[in-house]
Tab-separated table of C-alpha atoms in Angstrom:
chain	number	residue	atom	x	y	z
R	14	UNK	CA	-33.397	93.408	100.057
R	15	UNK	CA	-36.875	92.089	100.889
R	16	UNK	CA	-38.865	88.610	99.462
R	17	UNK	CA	-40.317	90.812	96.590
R	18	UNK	CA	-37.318	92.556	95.728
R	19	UNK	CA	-35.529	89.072	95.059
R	20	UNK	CA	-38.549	87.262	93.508
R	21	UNK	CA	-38.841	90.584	90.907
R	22	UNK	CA	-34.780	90.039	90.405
R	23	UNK	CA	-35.313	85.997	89.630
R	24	UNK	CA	-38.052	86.985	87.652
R	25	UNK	CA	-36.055	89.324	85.378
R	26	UNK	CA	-33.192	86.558	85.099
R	27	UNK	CA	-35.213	83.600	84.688
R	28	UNK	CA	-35.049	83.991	80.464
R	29	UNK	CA	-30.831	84.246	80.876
R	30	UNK	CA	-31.243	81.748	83.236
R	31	UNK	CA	-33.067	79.142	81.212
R	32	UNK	CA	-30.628	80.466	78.370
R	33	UNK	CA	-27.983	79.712	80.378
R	34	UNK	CA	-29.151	76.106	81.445
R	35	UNK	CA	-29.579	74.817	77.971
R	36	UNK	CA	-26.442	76.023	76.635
R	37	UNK	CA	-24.755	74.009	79.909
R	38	UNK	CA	-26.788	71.129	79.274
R	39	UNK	CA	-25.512	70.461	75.866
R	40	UNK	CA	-21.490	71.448	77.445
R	41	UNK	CA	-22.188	68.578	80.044
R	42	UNK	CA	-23.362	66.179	77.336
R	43	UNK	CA	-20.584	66.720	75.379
R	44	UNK	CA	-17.817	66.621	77.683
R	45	UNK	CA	-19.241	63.396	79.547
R	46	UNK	CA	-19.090	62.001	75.568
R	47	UNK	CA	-15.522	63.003	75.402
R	48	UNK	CA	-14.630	61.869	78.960
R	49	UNK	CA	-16.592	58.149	77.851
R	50	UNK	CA	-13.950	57.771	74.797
R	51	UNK	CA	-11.157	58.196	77.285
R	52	UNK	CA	-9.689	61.373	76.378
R	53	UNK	CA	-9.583	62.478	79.842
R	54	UNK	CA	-11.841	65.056	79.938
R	55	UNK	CA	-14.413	65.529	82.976
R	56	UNK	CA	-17.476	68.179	82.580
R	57	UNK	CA	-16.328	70.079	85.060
R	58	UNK	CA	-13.091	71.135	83.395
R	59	UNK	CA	-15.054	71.357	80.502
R	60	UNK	CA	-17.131	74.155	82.380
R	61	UNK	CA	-14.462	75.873	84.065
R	62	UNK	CA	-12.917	76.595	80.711
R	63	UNK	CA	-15.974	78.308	80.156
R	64	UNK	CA	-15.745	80.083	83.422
R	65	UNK	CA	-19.439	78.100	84.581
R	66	UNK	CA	-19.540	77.316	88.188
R	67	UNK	CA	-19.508	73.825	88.733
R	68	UNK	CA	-18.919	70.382	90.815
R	69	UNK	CA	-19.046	66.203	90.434
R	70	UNK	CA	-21.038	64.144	92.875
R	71	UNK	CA	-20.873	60.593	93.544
R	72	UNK	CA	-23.882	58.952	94.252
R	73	UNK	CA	-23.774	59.532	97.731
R	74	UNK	CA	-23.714	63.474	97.348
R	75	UNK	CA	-20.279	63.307	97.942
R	76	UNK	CA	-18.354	66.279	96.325
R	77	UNK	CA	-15.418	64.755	94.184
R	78	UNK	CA	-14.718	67.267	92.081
R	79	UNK	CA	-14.717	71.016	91.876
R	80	UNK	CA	-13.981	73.264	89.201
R	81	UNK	CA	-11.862	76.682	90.259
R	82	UNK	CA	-14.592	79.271	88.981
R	83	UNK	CA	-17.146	77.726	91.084
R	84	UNK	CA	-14.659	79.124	94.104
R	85	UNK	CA	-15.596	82.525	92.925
R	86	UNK	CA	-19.667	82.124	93.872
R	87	UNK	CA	-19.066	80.267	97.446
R	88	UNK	CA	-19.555	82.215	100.630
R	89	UNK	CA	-21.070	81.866	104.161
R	90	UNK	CA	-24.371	81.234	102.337
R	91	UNK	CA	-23.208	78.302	100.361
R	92	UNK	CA	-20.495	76.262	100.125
R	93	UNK	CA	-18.121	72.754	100.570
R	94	UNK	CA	-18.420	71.317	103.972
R	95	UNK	CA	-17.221	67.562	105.404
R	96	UNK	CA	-16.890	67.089	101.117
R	97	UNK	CA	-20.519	68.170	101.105
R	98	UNK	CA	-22.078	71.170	99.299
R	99	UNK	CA	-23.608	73.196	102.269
R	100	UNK	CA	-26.658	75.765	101.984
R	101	UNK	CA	-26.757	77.864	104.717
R	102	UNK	CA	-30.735	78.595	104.341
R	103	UNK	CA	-32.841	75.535	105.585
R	104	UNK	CA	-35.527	75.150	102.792
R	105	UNK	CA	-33.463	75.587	99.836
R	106	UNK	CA	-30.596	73.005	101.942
R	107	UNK	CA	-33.887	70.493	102.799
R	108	UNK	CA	-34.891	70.646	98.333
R	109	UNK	CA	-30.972	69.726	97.819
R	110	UNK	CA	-31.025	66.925	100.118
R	111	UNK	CA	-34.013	65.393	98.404
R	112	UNK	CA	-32.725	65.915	94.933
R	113	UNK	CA	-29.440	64.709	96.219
R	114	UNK	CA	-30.876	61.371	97.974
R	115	UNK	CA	-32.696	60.410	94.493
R	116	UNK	CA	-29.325	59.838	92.908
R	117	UNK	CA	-29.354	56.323	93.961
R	118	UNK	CA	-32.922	55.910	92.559
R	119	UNK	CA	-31.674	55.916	88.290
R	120	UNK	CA	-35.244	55.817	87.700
R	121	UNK	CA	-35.814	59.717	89.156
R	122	UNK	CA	-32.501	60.752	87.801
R	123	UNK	CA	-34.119	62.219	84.605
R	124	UNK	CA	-36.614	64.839	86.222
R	125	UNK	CA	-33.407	66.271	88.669
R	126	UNK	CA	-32.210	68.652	86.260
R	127	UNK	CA	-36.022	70.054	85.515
R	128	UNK	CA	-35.959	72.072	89.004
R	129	UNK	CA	-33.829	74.040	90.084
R	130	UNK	CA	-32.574	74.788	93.852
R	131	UNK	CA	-32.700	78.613	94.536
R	132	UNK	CA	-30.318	79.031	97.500
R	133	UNK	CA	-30.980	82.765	99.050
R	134	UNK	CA	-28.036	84.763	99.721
R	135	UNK	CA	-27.941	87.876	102.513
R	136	UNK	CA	-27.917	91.074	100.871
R	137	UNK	CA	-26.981	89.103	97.179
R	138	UNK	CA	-28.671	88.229	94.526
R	139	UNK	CA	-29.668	84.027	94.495
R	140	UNK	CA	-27.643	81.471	93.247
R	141	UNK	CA	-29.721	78.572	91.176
R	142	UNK	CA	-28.213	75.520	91.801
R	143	UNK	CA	-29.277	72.602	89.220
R	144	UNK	CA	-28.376	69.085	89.546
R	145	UNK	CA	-27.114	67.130	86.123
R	146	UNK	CA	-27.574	63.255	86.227
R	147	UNK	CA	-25.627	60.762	84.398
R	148	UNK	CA	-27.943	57.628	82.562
R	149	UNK	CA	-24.395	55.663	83.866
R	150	UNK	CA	-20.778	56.407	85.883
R	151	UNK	CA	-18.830	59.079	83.809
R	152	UNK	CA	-15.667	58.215	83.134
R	153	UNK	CA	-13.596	60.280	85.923
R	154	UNK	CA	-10.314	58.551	87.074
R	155	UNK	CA	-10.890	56.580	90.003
R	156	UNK	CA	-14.373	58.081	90.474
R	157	UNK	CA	-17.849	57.505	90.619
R	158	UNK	CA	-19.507	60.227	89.526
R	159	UNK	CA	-23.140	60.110	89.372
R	160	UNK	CA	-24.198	63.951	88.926
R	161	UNK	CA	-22.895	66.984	88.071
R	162	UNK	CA	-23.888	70.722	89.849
R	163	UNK	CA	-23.674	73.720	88.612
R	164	UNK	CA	-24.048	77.264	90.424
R	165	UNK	CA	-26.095	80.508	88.710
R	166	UNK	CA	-24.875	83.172	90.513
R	167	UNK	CA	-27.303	85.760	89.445
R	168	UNK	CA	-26.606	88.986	89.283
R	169	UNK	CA	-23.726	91.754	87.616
R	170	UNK	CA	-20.826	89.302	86.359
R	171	UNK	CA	-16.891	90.286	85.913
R	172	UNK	CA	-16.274	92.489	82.700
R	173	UNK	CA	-13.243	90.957	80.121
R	174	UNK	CA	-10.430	91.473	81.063
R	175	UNK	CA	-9.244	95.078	80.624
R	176	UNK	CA	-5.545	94.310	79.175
R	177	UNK	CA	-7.353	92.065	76.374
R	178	UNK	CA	-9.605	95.144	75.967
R	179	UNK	CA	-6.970	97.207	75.091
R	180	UNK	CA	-5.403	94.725	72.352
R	181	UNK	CA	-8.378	93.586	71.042
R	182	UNK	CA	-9.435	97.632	70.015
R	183	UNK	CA	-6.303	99.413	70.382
R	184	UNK	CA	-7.732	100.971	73.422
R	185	UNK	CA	-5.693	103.047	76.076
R	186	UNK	CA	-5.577	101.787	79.359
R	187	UNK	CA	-8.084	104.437	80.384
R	188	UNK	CA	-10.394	103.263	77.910
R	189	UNK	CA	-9.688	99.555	78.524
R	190	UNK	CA	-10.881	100.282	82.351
R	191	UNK	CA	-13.666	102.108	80.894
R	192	UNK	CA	-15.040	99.730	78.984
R	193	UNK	CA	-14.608	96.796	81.107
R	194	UNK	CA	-16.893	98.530	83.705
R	195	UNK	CA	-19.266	99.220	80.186
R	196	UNK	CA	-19.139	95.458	79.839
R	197	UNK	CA	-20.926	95.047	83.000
R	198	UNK	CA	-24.194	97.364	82.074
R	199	UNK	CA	-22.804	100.355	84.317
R	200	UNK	CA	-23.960	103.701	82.925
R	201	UNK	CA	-21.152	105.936	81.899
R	202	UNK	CA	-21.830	107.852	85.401
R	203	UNK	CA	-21.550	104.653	87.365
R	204	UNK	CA	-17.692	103.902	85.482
R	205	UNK	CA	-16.570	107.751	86.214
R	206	UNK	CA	-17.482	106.890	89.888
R	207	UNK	CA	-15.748	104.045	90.184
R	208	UNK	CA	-12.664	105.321	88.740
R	209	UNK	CA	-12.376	108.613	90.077
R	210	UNK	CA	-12.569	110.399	86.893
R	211	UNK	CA	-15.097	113.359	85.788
R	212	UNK	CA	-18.471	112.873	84.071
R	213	UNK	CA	-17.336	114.287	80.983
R	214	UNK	CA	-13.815	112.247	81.164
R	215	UNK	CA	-15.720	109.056	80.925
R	216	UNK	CA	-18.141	110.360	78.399
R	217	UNK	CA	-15.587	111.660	76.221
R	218	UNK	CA	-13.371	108.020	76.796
R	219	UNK	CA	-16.240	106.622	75.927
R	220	UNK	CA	-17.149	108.228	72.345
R	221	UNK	CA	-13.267	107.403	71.671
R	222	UNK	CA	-14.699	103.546	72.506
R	223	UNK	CA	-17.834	103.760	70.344
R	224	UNK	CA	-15.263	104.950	67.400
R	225	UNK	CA	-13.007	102.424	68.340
R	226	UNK	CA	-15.096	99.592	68.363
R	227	UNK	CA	-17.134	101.066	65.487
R	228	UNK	CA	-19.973	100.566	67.269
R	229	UNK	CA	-23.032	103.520	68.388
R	230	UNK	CA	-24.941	102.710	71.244
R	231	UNK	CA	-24.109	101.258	74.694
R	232	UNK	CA	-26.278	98.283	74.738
R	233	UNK	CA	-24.370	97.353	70.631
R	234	UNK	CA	-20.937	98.140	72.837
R	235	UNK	CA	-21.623	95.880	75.635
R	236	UNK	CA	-22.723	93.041	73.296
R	237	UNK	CA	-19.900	93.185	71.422
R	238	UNK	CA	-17.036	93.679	74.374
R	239	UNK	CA	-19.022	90.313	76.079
R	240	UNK	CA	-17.841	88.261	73.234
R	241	UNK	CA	-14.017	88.775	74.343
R	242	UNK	CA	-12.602	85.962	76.341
């Protein structure tokens, strides 16, 4: 994948993206509120429960806490080192360090979580990193937790769960594993091929879905299978 290749992907994602950082904005602000009135909560767990990528930092740019669905996006190209998060590619590990360093200036803390980090990945799609400040100390058991990350892992992301498929619309298992490829904006050609089935299998598992799900077209299916948790 070359430099234009990725810049024309980020460039197609950046609307989600933003989407996507708003929505985890408002989750961090109200889990840090929660966490403030002692009720135990910490964003991260907040996130994770919402299957978002994310980790605490004191103000050192220590890592002190880690949620387990931010596991799912580390690799050789980014990850926890020495309780640090570690970037393999230079320039995009150089902007972390300087947003990082600014966490023991409060007055800079505001403008961290306008830019993003885009950490390159080898033959992936980017992850966007963004850095979360506190105003003040959240309220983590014995922890100091100045900022929170959390990771974008752009590109095609996990279908629901096929099983739930199947109770949620009384779907066989064939069309459960169907339509949890569906979920992920495969073509019907791309499902058949990854489950070894004929052309006109899938297509004809996946009218039994439309009916099913009452629904007509793929792009209606897919929006409606993405709101199953």
């Amino acid at each position: 994948m070359t430099i234009l290749d990725v810049c024309s992907e980020v460039g197609s994602l950046r609307a989600e993206e933003e989407g996507i950082a708003s929505f985890t904005g408002r989750v961090i602000e109200i889990a840090a509120g929660a966490g403030g009135r002692g009720s135990g909560t910490s964003p991260t767990a907040a996130l994770n429960a919402m299957r978002l990528p994310a980790m605490a930092l004191d103000q050192h740019g220590f890592v002190v806490d880690v949620n387990a669905t931010a596991d799912t996006v580390f690799d050789h190209n980014i990850k926890i080192k020495d309780r640090r998060l570690f970037i393999r590619d230079p320039d995009a590990r150089t902007l972390l360090k300087e947003a990082i360093d600014q966490l023991k200036d409060h007055s800079h803390l505001n403008s961290l979580a306008l830019e993003p980090v885009i950490v390159p990945r080898m033959e992936k799609l980017p992850v966007i990193v963004r850095i979360w400040p506190f105003d003040g100390p959240a309220h983590q058991p014995g922890q100091d937790v100045r900022a929170l990350l959390t990771l974008n892992a752009l590109g095609p992301k996990p279908g629901p769960p096929a099983a739930i498929l199947a109770k949620t619309f009384r779907l066989t298992p064939s069309e459960a594993k169907l339509a949890c490829i569906i979920a992920r904006g495969a073509p019907p050609d791309i499902a058949a091929r990854e489950l070894k089935i004929s052309r006109e299998t899938a297509r004809n598992q996946l009218k039994s879905v439309f009916a099913k799900t009452n629904t007509h077209r793929q792009s209606e299916l897919v929006a409606l299978l993405l709101q199953v948790d």
